[in-house]
Amino acid sequence: MEENQMKKVLVNKGNENREKIGFDGEENNSSNRKIYLDYNATTPLAPEVIETVTEAMHEAWGNPSSSYTEGRRAKNIIDEARESLARMVGGRPQDIVFTSGGTEANNLVIHTVVKHFKESNKQSSDGPREDKQKTLGMCPHLITSCIEHDSVRLPVEHLVKEHEAVTGQVEVDEVVAAIRPTTCLVSIMLANNETGVIMPISELSQRIQALNRKRTASGLPRILVHTDAAQMIGKGQVDVQDLGVDYLTIVGHKFYAPRIGALYVRGPGVTNPLHPMLFGGGQERNFRPGTENTPMIAGLGKAADLVSRYCEVYEAHMRKVRDYLEERLEAAFEEQGVYFNCRLKGSRRLCNTCNFSVMGSGLKGRLVLSHCRTLLASVGAACHSEKGDRPSSILLSCGIPYDVAQNALRLSVGRATSKEDVDLIVEDLKQAVAQLQ
């Protein structure tokens, strides 16, 4: 199939499915049609994924730990999915550990590194006195950025509160300067869910690798690097070799897969530490025990296959629609003025994300959305949807003025979003703003 034909098939297939069924589960027509532009919050299952999950439910219901035919069939499906995820991120199958989702994966990394730091300190008690003085008896130091998801920010805050760790929460370009002798983890997301800004993880990893060579010679702990790639997968290339990370979080429901996840660990338990938070039947090599959810894992593997095959097509389509959306917003709100919170100087950003504010009093983001009849979107992260009219802390930390951040809306397009959809939602926004003014 030629590339142009393939693009047309992928986009039309998504449009066809969306046109038949509305997001409320009813047949769509012009009066009740809703247009979903919150794909950074979650994505629907791809048709191929639904088919794979359904098939696994019927044919792979056996316990993967069992030796009879039904169990072996389930185990084979899990192994195939592991290979698919490894291929998608450029790792090895043995480096993939399935989890319940991104929150568990992020917590697993943070608690692992803290435990490893403490165990290493105990083992170093017989070392040279000058080395012991540098690290022994001191809290592990963790570095994150001010734009992290709560599944990174909150476990770190909890450890600090319990006096189990200290943290330096800093801007990305200050990470290296914030490193201390007791620093054991740097966790920076690959792409931000609200602004779409892509972090320079590769450059950061290179700097830390250079520091690690010196630290090892001095008897200091090696700094491990983790990135949450939830928003990047399916929207741009993700390769753990290029990124140079030790850990990478994979979140299925962000790339048209079921709501489970996985953690990439470079050499789990060998090259890099991985300590279980749960204890049970020994599944996932004891790193994450519990009987595997075979159908959901199968769906995750299928979604990974789609990303490996068509990511460039997905990215090109979403970027084209996103750019068209921003052009239409500028034209529609020329009189009021529109500020793009996602256009940060010197930064790359996701192909699908547009965070903007229509200027003017009384145009708070939530209020504008409440007057929209067609658009389904958000003002930021879905997990912060109950925080009222308070501006996003992420936007404020990026230097966005308070009154501008308060008016912010985040629109994130998907694989099936069309220019016709954009025209409809821009008109919807215009009417909502007019009502409020």
Coordinates of C-alpha atoms in Angstrom, one line a residue:
M1 CA 0.0 0.0 0.0
E2 CA 1.4 3.4 -0.9
E3 CA 2.0 5.9 1.9
N4 CA -0.7 8.3 0.8
Q5 CA -3.3 5.5 0.6
M6 CA -2.2 4.3 4.0
K7 CA -2.7 7.7 5.5
K8 CA -6.2 8.0 4.0
V9 CA -7.2 4.6 5.3
L10 CA -6.0 5.3 8.9
V11 CA -7.7 8.6 9.2
N12 CA -10.9 7.6 7.4
K13 CA -11.2 4.5 9.5
G14 CA -11.0 6.5 12.7
N15 CA -13.5 9.1 11.3
E16 CA -15.9 6.3 10.3
N17 CA -15.9 4.8 13.8
R18 CA -16.4 8.2 15.4
E19 CA -19.2 9.2 13.1
K20 CA -21.2 6.0 13.8
I21 CA -21.2 6.2 17.6
G22 CA -21.1 9.4 19.7
F23 CA -19.1 9.6 22.9
D24 CA -22.4 9.2 24.8
G25 CA -22.9 5.9 23.1
E26 CA -25.9 7.0 21.0
E27 CA -26.1 7.4 17.2
N28 CA -24.8 10.8 16.2
N29 CA -26.6 13.4 14.4
S30 CA -26.1 17.1 13.8
S31 CA -28.0 18.1 17.0
N32 CA -26.3 15.9 19.6
R33 CA -22.8 15.4 18.1
K34 CA -19.9 16.0 20.4
I35 CA -16.3 16.6 19.3
Y36 CA -13.7 15.2 21.7
L37 CA -10.5 17.1 21.9
D38 CA -9.1 15.8 25.2
Y39 CA -6.9 13.0 23.9
N40 CA -4.1 13.9 26.4
A41 CA -6.5 12.8 29.1
T42 CA -7.4 9.5 27.6
T43 CA -7.9 7.9 24.2
P44 CA -10.6 5.4 23.0
L45 CA -9.5 1.9 22.3
A46 CA -8.4 1.4 18.7
P47 CA -10.7 -1.0 16.7
E48 CA -7.8 -3.4 16.3
V49 CA -7.1 -3.3 20.0
I50 CA -10.8 -4.0 20.8
E51 CA -10.7 -7.0 18.5
T52 CA -7.5 -8.3 20.1
V53 CA -8.8 -7.9 23.6
T54 CA -12.1 -9.6 22.8
E55 CA -10.2 -12.5 21.1
A56 CA -8.0 -12.9 24.2
M57 CA -11.0 -13.0 26.5
H58 CA -12.4 -15.8 24.5
E59 CA -9.3 -17.8 23.7
A60 CA -6.7 -17.0 26.4
W61 CA -8.7 -17.2 29.6
G62 CA -6.3 -19.7 31.2
N63 CA -3.9 -18.8 34.0
P64 CA -0.5 -17.9 32.4
S65 CA 1.3 -19.7 35.1
S66 CA -0.4 -23.0 34.3
S67 CA 1.3 -25.7 32.2
Y68 CA -1.7 -26.9 30.3
T69 CA -2.8 -25.7 26.8
E70 CA -5.0 -22.8 27.9
G71 CA -2.3 -21.5 30.3
R72 CA 0.5 -21.8 27.7
R73 CA -1.7 -19.9 25.2
A74 CA -2.1 -17.0 27.6
K75 CA 1.6 -17.0 28.4
N76 CA 2.5 -16.8 24.7
I77 CA 0.2 -13.8 24.3
I78 CA 1.9 -12.1 27.2
D79 CA 5.3 -12.8 25.8
E80 CA 4.3 -11.5 22.4
A81 CA 3.0 -8.3 23.9
R82 CA 6.2 -7.8 25.9
E83 CA 8.1 -8.1 22.6
S84 CA 5.8 -5.5 21.0
L85 CA 6.3 -3.0 23.8
A86 CA 10.1 -3.5 23.7
R87 CA 10.2 -3.0 20.0
M88 CA 8.1 0.2 20.3
V89 CA 10.6 1.8 22.8
G90 CA 13.8 0.3 21.4
G91 CA 14.5 -2.0 24.4
R92 CA 14.6 -5.7 25.0
P93 CA 11.7 -7.9 26.0
Q94 CA 13.3 -8.8 29.3
D95 CA 13.4 -5.0 30.2
I96 CA 9.6 -4.7 30.1
V97 CA 7.5 -5.2 33.3
F98 CA 3.7 -4.9 33.1
T99 CA 2.0 -2.8 35.7
S100 CA -1.6 -1.6 36.4
G101 CA -0.8 1.8 34.9
G102 CA 1.5 4.8 34.9
T103 CA 0.9 5.6 38.6
E104 CA 2.2 2.3 39.7
A105 CA 5.1 2.4 37.4
N106 CA 6.2 5.8 38.6
N107 CA 5.8 4.8 42.3
L108 CA 7.7 1.6 41.6
V109 CA 10.7 3.5 40.3
I110 CA 10.8 6.1 43.1
H111 CA 10.5 3.6 46.0
T112 CA 13.0 1.3 44.3
V113 CA 15.7 3.9 44.0
V114 CA 15.2 5.1 47.6
K115 CA 15.4 1.5 48.9
H116 CA 18.5 0.8 46.8
F117 CA 20.2 4.0 48.1
K118 CA 19.7 2.9 51.7
E119 CA 20.8 -0.6 51.1
S120 CA 23.9 0.6 49.3
N121 CA 24.7 2.8 52.3
K122 CA 24.5 -0.1 54.6
Q123 CA 26.8 -2.1 52.4
S124 CA 29.3 0.7 52.3
S125 CA 29.8 0.7 56.1
D126 CA 33.1 -1.2 55.7
G127 CA 34.4 1.2 53.1
P128 CA 37.0 4.0 53.4
R129 CA 36.1 6.6 56.1
E130 CA 36.0 9.5 53.7
D131 CA 33.5 7.7 51.4
K132 CA 31.3 6.9 54.4
Q133 CA 31.2 10.5 55.5
K134 CA 29.9 11.5 52.1
T135 CA 26.8 9.3 52.0
L136 CA 26.4 7.2 55.1
G137 CA 23.4 8.1 57.3
M138 CA 22.1 10.8 54.9
C139 CA 18.7 10.9 53.2
P140 CA 18.6 10.1 49.5
H141 CA 18.2 13.2 47.3
L142 CA 15.7 13.0 44.5
I143 CA 15.3 15.6 41.7
T144 CA 12.1 16.2 39.8
S145 CA 10.8 19.2 37.8
C146 CA 8.0 21.6 38.7
I147 CA 5.8 20.2 35.9
E148 CA 5.7 16.5 36.9
H149 CA 2.5 14.5 37.1
D150 CA 1.2 13.9 40.6
S151 CA 2.2 10.2 40.4
V152 CA 5.8 11.4 40.6
R153 CA 5.3 14.6 42.6
L154 CA 3.2 13.1 45.4
P155 CA 5.2 10.0 46.3
V156 CA 8.3 12.2 46.4
E157 CA 6.5 14.6 48.7
H158 CA 5.4 11.7 50.9
L159 CA 9.0 10.5 51.3
V160 CA 10.1 13.9 52.2
K161 CA 7.3 14.3 54.8
E162 CA 8.3 10.9 56.3
H163 CA 11.9 12.0 56.4
E164 CA 12.8 9.2 54.0
A165 CA 14.2 11.5 51.3
V166 CA 14.8 15.1 50.4
T167 CA 14.0 16.7 47.1
G168 CA 15.2 19.4 44.8
Q169 CA 12.2 20.4 42.7
V170 CA 13.6 22.6 40.0
E171 CA 13.4 23.7 36.4
V172 CA 14.8 21.2 33.9
D173 CA 17.8 23.5 33.0
E174 CA 18.8 23.6 36.7
V175 CA 18.8 19.8 37.2
V176 CA 22.6 19.3 36.9
A177 CA 23.3 22.3 39.2
A178 CA 21.0 20.8 41.8
I179 CA 22.8 17.5 42.0
R180 CA 24.3 16.7 45.4
P181 CA 26.6 13.8 46.6
T182 CA 23.5 12.0 47.8
T183 CA 21.5 12.4 44.6
C184 CA 20.2 9.0 43.5
L185 CA 17.4 9.8 41.1
V186 CA 16.4 12.3 38.5
S187 CA 12.8 11.9 37.2
I188 CA 11.7 14.3 34.5
M189 CA 8.7 13.6 32.2
L190 CA 9.4 13.3 28.5
A191 CA 6.5 15.6 27.4
N192 CA 4.2 17.6 29.5
N193 CA 0.5 16.8 29.5
E194 CA -0.7 20.4 29.7
T195 CA 1.6 22.4 27.4
G196 CA 2.9 19.6 25.3
V197 CA 6.5 20.8 25.8
I198 CA 9.1 18.1 25.2
M199 CA 12.0 17.9 27.7
P200 CA 15.6 17.5 26.6
I201 CA 16.0 14.1 28.2
S202 CA 18.7 12.8 25.9
E203 CA 21.0 15.8 26.7
L204 CA 20.3 15.5 30.4
S205 CA 21.1 11.8 30.4
Q206 CA 24.4 12.4 28.7
R207 CA 25.4 15.0 31.3
I208 CA 24.4 12.6 34.1
Q209 CA 26.3 9.7 32.5
A210 CA 29.4 11.9 32.5
L211 CA 28.9 12.8 36.1
N212 CA 28.3 9.1 37.0
R213 CA 31.7 8.1 35.7
K214 CA 33.3 10.6 38.1
R215 CA 31.0 9.7 41.0
T216 CA 31.8 6.0 40.7
A217 CA 35.5 6.7 40.9
S218 CA 34.8 8.8 44.1
G219 CA 32.6 6.1 45.7
L220 CA 29.4 8.2 45.3
P221 CA 26.1 6.6 44.3
R222 CA 25.2 6.4 40.7
I223 CA 22.4 8.8 39.6
L224 CA 19.6 6.9 37.9
V225 CA 17.4 8.6 35.3
H226 CA 13.7 8.0 34.9
T227 CA 11.3 9.6 32.4
D228 CA 7.5 9.3 32.3
A229 CA 6.8 8.9 28.5
A230 CA 3.0 8.7 28.9
Q231 CA 2.3 11.7 26.6
M232 CA 5.0 11.0 24.0
I233 CA 4.2 7.5 22.9
G234 CA 2.2 7.5 19.8
K235 CA 2.9 11.1 19.1
G236 CA 6.6 11.0 18.4
Q237 CA 9.6 8.7 18.4
V238 CA 10.5 7.1 21.8
D239 CA 13.8 5.2 21.9
V240 CA 15.3 4.3 25.2
Q241 CA 18.8 4.0 23.6
D242 CA 18.6 7.6 22.3
L243 CA 17.1 8.9 25.5
G244 CA 19.7 7.1 27.6
V245 CA 17.4 6.5 30.5
D246 CA 17.4 3.8 33.1
Y247 CA 13.6 3.7 33.6
L248 CA 10.7 4.7 31.3
T249 CA 7.0 4.7 32.1
I250 CA 4.5 3.4 29.5
V251 CA 0.8 4.3 29.9
G252 CA -1.6 2.4 27.7
H253 CA -4.7 4.6 27.7
K254 CA -2.7 7.5 26.2
F255 CA -2.1 5.6 22.9
Y256 CA -5.5 3.9 22.2
A257 CA -4.7 0.9 24.5
P258 CA -6.4 -0.4 27.6
R259 CA -5.9 1.2 31.0
I260 CA -2.9 -0.7 32.1
G261 CA 0.8 0.2 31.7
A262 CA 4.4 -1.0 31.8
L263 CA 7.8 0.0 33.0
Y264 CA 10.9 -0.2 31.0
V265 CA 13.9 -1.0 33.2
R266 CA 17.4 -1.3 31.7
G267 CA 18.5 -4.7 33.0
P268 CA 16.0 -5.1 35.8
G269 CA 17.7 -6.4 38.9
V270 CA 21.1 -6.6 37.1
T271 CA 22.1 -3.3 35.5
N272 CA 19.5 -1.3 37.4
P273 CA 17.7 -2.1 40.7
L274 CA 14.0 -2.9 40.8
H275 CA 12.4 -3.8 44.1
P276 CA 8.7 -5.0 44.2
M277 CA 6.1 -3.0 46.1
L278 CA 3.8 -6.1 46.1
F279 CA 4.5 -9.6 47.1
G280 CA 2.6 -12.7 45.9
G281 CA 2.8 -15.5 43.4
G282 CA 6.0 -14.5 41.7
Q283 CA 4.6 -13.3 38.3
E284 CA 6.7 -10.8 36.3
R285 CA 9.8 -12.4 37.7
N286 CA 8.7 -11.3 41.2
F287 CA 9.0 -7.6 40.2
R288 CA 5.2 -7.2 40.0
P289 CA 3.4 -10.3 41.2
G290 CA -0.2 -11.0 40.7
T291 CA -2.0 -13.1 38.0
E292 CA -1.5 -11.3 34.7
N293 CA -4.5 -9.5 33.1
T294 CA -4.0 -11.4 29.8
P295 CA -6.7 -9.6 27.6
M296 CA -5.5 -6.1 28.6
I297 CA -1.9 -7.0 28.1
A298 CA -2.8 -8.4 24.7
G299 CA -4.5 -5.1 23.8
L300 CA -1.5 -3.1 25.1
G301 CA 0.7 -5.2 22.8
K302 CA -1.5 -4.6 19.8
A303 CA -1.6 -0.8 20.4
A304 CA 2.2 -0.9 20.6
D305 CA 2.3 -2.7 17.2
L306 CA 0.2 0.1 15.7
V307 CA 2.5 2.7 17.1
S308 CA 5.6 0.9 15.7
R309 CA 4.1 0.7 12.3
Y310 CA 2.2 4.0 11.9
C311 CA 3.7 6.5 14.4
E312 CA 5.0 8.8 11.7
V313 CA 1.6 8.8 9.9
Y314 CA -0.2 9.6 13.2
E315 CA 2.2 12.4 14.1
A316 CA 2.0 14.0 10.7
H317 CA -1.8 14.0 10.7
M318 CA -2.1 15.4 14.2
R319 CA 0.5 18.1 13.6
K320 CA -1.4 19.2 10.5
V321 CA -4.7 19.4 12.3
R322 CA -3.1 21.1 15.4
D323 CA -1.5 23.8 13.3
Y324 CA -4.8 24.4 11.5
L325 CA -6.6 24.6 14.9
E326 CA -4.2 27.3 16.0
E327 CA -4.6 29.3 12.8
R328 CA -8.4 29.2 13.2
L329 CA -8.2 30.3 16.8
E330 CA -5.9 33.3 16.0
A331 CA -8.4 34.4 13.3
A332 CA -11.5 33.8 15.4
F333 CA -10.2 35.7 18.4
E334 CA -8.2 38.4 16.8
E335 CA -10.3 41.1 18.4
Q336 CA -10.1 39.8 22.0
G337 CA -6.6 38.4 21.6
V338 CA -5.4 34.9 22.1
Y339 CA -2.3 33.8 24.0
F340 CA -0.7 30.4 23.2
N341 CA 0.6 29.0 26.5
C342 CA 2.2 26.1 24.7
R343 CA 4.6 28.1 22.6
L344 CA 7.6 28.4 24.9
K345 CA 10.7 29.8 23.4
G346 CA 13.4 27.3 22.5
S347 CA 11.2 24.3 23.2
R348 CA 9.8 21.5 21.1
R349 CA 6.3 20.3 21.7
L350 CA 3.9 17.5 21.0
C351 CA 2.3 17.3 17.6
N352 CA -1.3 17.3 19.0
T353 CA -1.4 19.8 21.9
C354 CA -2.7 23.3 22.0
N355 CA -2.9 25.2 25.3
F356 CA -4.3 28.7 24.8
S357 CA -6.1 31.6 26.6
V358 CA -8.7 33.9 25.1
M359 CA -8.0 37.3 26.7
G360 CA -10.6 39.2 28.6
S361 CA -12.2 39.2 32.0
G362 CA -15.0 36.7 32.6
L363 CA -13.4 34.2 30.2
K364 CA -12.1 31.7 32.7
G365 CA -11.4 28.4 31.0
R366 CA -14.0 26.3 32.9
L367 CA -16.6 29.0 32.3
V368 CA -16.0 29.0 28.6
L369 CA -16.2 25.2 28.4
S370 CA -19.5 25.2 30.4
H371 CA -21.0 27.3 27.6
C372 CA -19.8 25.1 24.8
R373 CA -22.3 22.8 23.2
T374 CA -20.1 20.7 20.9
L375 CA -16.6 20.8 22.4
L376 CA -15.4 18.2 24.9
A377 CA -12.1 19.4 26.4
S378 CA -10.4 20.4 29.6
V379 CA -8.5 23.2 31.2
G380 CA -5.6 21.0 32.0
A381 CA -4.8 17.6 33.6
A382 CA -8.0 15.5 34.1
C383 CA -6.9 14.5 37.6
H384 CA -7.0 18.2 38.6
S385 CA -10.6 18.8 37.3
E386 CA -12.0 19.5 40.7
K387 CA -9.7 22.4 41.6
G388 CA -12.1 25.1 40.7
D389 CA -10.9 28.3 39.0
R390 CA -7.4 28.1 40.4
P391 CA -4.9 28.4 37.5
S392 CA -2.7 25.4 36.6
S393 CA 0.4 25.4 38.7
I394 CA 2.3 24.0 35.7
L395 CA 1.3 27.1 33.6
L396 CA 2.3 29.4 36.5
S397 CA 5.6 27.7 36.9
C398 CA 6.2 28.2 33.2
G399 CA 5.9 31.9 33.7
I400 CA 2.4 32.3 32.3
P401 CA 0.7 35.4 34.1
Y402 CA -2.0 34.5 36.6
D403 CA -4.9 36.1 34.7
V404 CA -3.8 34.4 31.4
A405 CA -3.4 31.0 33.1
Q406 CA -6.9 31.3 34.6
N407 CA -8.4 31.6 31.1
A408 CA -6.4 28.6 29.8
L409 CA -8.0 25.7 27.8
R410 CA -6.1 22.6 26.6
L411 CA -7.2 21.1 23.3
S412 CA -5.5 17.9 22.3
V413 CA -6.3 16.3 18.9
G414 CA -6.3 12.6 18.1
R415 CA -5.7 10.3 15.2
A416 CA -9.2 10.8 13.8
T417 CA -9.6 14.5 14.4
S418 CA -10.4 16.4 11.1
K419 CA -10.2 20.0 10.0
E420 CA -14.0 19.9 9.8
D421 CA -14.0 19.1 13.5
V422 CA -11.8 22.1 14.1
D423 CA -14.1 24.4 12.2
L424 CA -17.1 23.2 14.3
I425 CA -15.4 23.6 17.7
V426 CA -13.9 27.0 16.9
E427 CA -17.4 28.2 16.0
D428 CA -18.6 26.7 19.3
L429 CA -15.9 28.5 21.2
K430 CA -16.8 31.8 19.5
Q431 CA -20.4 31.5 20.5
A432 CA -19.4 30.6 24.1
V433 CA -17.1 33.6 24.4
A434 CA -19.8 35.9 22.9
Q435 CA -22.3 34.8 25.4
L436 CA -19.9 35.5 28.3
Q437 CA -19.1 38.9 27.0

